[in-house]
PDB file of C-alpha atoms in Angstrom:
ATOM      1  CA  UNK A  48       9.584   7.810  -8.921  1.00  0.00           C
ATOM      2  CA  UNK A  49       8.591   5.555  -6.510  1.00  0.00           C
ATOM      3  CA  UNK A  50       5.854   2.765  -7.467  1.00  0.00           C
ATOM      4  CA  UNK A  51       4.139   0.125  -5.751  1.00  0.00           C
ATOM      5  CA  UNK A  52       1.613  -2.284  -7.723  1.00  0.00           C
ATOM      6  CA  UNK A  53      -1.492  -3.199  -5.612  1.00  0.00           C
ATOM      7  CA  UNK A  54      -2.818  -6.922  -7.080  1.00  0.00           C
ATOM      8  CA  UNK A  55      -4.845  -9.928  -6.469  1.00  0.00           C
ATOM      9  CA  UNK A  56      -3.060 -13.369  -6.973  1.00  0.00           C
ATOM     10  CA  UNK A  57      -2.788 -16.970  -6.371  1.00  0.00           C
ATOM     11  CA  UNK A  58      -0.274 -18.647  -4.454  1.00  0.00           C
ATOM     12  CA  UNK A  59       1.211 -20.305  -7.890  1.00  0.00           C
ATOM     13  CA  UNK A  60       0.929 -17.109  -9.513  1.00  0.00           C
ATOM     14  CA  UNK A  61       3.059 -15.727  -6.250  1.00  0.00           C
ATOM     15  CA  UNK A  62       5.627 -18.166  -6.592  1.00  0.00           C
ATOM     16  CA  UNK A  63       6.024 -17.920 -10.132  1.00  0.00           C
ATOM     17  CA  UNK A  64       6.561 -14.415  -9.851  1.00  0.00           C
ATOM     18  CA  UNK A  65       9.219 -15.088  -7.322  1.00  0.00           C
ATOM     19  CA  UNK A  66      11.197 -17.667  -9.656  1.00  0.00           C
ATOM     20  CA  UNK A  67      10.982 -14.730 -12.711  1.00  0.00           C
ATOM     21  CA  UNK A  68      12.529 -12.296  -9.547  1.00  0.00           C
ATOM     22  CA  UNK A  69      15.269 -14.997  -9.001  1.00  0.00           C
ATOM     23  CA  UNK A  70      16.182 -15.628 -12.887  1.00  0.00           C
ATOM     24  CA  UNK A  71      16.250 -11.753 -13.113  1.00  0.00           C
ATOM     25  CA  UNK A  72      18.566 -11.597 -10.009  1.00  0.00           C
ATOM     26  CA  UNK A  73      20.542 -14.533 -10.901  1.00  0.00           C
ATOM     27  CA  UNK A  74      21.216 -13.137 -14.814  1.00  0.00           C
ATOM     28  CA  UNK A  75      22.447  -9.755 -13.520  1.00  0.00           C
ATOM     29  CA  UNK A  76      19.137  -7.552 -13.795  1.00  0.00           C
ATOM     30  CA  UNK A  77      19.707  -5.608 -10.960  1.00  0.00           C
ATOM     31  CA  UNK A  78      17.632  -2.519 -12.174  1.00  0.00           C
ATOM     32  CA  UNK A  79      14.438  -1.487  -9.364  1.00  0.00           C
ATOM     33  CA  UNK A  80      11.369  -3.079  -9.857  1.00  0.00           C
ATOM     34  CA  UNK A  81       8.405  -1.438  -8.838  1.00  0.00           C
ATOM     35  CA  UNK A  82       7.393  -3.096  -5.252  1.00  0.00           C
ATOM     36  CA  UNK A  83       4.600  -5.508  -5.299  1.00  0.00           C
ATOM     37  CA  UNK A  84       1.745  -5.686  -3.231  1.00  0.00           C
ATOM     38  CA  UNK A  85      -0.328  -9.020  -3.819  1.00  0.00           C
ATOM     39  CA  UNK A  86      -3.665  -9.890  -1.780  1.00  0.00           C
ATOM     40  CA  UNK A  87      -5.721 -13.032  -2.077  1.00  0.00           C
ATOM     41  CA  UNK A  88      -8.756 -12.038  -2.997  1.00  0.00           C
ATOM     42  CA  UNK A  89     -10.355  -8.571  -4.323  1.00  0.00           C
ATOM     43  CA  UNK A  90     -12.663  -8.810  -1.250  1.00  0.00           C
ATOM     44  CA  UNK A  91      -9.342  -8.800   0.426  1.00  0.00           C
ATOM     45  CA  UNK A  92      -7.618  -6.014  -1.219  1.00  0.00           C
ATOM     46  CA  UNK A  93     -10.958  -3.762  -1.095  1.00  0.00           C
ATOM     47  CA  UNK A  94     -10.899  -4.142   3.032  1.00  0.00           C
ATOM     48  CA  UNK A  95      -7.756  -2.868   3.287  1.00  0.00           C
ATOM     49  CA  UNK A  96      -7.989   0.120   0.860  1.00  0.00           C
ATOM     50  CA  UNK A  97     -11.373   1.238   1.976  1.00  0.00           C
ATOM     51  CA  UNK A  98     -12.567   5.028   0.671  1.00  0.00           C
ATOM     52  CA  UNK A  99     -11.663   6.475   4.320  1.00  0.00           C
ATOM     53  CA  UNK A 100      -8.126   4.864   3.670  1.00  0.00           C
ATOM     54  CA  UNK A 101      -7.467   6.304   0.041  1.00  0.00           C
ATOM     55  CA  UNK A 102      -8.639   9.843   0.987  1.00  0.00           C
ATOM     56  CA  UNK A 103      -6.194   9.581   4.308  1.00  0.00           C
ATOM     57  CA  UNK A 104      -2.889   8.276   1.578  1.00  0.00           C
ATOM     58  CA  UNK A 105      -3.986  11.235  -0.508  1.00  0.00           C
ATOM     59  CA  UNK A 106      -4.027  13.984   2.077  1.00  0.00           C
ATOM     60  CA  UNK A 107      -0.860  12.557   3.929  1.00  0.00           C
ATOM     61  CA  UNK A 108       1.099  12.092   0.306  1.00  0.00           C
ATOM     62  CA  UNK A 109      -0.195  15.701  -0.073  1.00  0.00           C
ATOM     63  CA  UNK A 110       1.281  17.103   3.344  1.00  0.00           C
ATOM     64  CA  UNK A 111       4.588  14.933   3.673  1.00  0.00           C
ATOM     65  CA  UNK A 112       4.862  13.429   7.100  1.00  0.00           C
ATOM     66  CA  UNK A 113       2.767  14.491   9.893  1.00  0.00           C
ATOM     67  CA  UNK A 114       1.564  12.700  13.470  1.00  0.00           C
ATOM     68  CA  UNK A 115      -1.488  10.654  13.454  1.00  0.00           C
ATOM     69  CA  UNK A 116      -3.376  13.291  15.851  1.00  0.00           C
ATOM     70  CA  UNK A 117      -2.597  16.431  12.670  1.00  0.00           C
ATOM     71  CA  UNK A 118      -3.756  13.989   9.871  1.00  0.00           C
ATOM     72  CA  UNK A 119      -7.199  13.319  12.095  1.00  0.00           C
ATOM     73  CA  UNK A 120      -8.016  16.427  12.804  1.00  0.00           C
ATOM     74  CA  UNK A 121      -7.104  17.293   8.588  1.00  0.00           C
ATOM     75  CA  UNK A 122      -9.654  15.257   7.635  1.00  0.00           C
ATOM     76  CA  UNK A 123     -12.329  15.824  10.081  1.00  0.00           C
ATOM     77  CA  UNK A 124     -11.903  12.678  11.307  1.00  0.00           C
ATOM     78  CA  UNK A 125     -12.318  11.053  14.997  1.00  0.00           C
ATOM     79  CA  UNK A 126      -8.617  10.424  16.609  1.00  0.00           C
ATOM     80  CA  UNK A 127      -9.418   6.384  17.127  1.00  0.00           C
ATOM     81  CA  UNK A 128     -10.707   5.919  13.321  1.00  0.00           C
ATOM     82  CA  UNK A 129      -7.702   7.375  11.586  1.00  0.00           C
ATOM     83  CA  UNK A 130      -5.487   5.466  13.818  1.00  0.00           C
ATOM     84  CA  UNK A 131      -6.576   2.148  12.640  1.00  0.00           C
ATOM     85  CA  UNK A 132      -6.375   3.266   9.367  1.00  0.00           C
ATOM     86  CA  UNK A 133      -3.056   4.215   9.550  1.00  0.00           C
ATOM     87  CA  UNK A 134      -2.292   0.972  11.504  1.00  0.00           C
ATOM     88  CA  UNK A 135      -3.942  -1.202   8.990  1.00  0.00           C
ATOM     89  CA  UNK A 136      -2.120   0.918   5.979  1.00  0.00           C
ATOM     90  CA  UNK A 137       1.313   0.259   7.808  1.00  0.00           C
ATOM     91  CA  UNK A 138       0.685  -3.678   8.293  1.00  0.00           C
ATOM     92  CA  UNK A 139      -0.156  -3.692   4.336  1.00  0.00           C
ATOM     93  CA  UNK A 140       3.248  -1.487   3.696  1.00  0.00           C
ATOM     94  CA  UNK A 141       1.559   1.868   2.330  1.00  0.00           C
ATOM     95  CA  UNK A 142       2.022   3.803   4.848  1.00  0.00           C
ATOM     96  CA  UNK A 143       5.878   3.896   6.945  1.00  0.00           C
ATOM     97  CA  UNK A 144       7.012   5.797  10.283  1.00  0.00           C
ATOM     98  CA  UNK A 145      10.527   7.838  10.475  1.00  0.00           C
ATOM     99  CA  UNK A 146      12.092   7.459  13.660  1.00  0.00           C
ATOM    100  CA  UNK A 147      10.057  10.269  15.743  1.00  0.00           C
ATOM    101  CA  UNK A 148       6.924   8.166  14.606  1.00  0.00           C
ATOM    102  CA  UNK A 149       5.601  10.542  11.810  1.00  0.00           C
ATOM    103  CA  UNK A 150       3.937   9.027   9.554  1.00  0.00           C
ATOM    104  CA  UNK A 151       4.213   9.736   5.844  1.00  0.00           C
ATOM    105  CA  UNK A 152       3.405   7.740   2.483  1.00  0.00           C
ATOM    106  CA  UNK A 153       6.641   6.676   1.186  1.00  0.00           C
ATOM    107  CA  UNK A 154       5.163   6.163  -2.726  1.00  0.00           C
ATOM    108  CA  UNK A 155       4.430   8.793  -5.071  1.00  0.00           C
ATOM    109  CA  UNK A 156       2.729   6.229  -7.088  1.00  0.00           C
ATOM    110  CA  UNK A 157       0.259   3.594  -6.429  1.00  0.00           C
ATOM    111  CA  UNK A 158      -1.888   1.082  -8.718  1.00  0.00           C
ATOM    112  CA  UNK A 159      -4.094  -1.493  -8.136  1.00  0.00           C
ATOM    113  CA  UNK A 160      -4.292  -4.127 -10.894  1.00  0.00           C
ATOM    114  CA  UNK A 161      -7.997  -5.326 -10.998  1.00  0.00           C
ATOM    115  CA  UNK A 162      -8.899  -8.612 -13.113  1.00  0.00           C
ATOM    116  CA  UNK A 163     -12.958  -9.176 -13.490  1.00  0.00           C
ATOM    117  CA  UNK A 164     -12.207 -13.170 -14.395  1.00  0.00           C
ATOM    118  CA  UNK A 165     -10.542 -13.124 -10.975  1.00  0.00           C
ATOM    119  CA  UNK A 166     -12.213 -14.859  -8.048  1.00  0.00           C
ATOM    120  CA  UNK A 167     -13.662 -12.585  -5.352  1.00  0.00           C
TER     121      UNK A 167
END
């Protein structure tokens, strides 16, 4: 199963994380990791994975790839809207496009780890 882990860090935290990857790496773990999505802030996080933008993962993970124009008109949505969705969900890796530019969600699993001490 596929996973990627939505979070909200610091850049230490980041950089730490990175070392652990490299000591892992470097000792001969080579086993897959779950990728690792980190954002700056939750404000940051929440503006990229708006409501409109988890319903459109949901129905596109439901119906494998499609074009941009068949997942609009799915979800009853206007053409122009659900294209800058799915343009903001590629830039933030969620979203991928095969060669023909289909679009599909290339995940069957993803979680967002939410801290309430951390700084909005």
């Amino acid at each position: 199963m596929s996973e990627v882990k939505l979070h909200v860090t610091g850049m230490d935290q980041f950089f730490e994380s990175a070392v652990e990857a490299a000591r892992r790496i470097d000792a001969g773990d080579l086993r897959e990791q779950p990728a690792d999505l980190a954002f700056e802030s939750m404000d940051l996080l929440l503006k990229v994975l708006t409501p409109n933008r988890w319903r459109l993962l949901r129905a596109l993970k439901a119906s494998g790839s499609s074009s941009i124009r068949h997942l609009a008109q799915s979800l009853r949505r206007d053409y122009r809207g659900v294209h800058a969705d799915v343009a903001a969900l590629i830039e933030a890796g969620l979203i991928e496009k095969t060669p023909d530019n289909a679009i599909f969600v290339p995940w069957d699993r993803i979680t967002a780890e939410m801290a309430i001490t951390e700084a909005a």
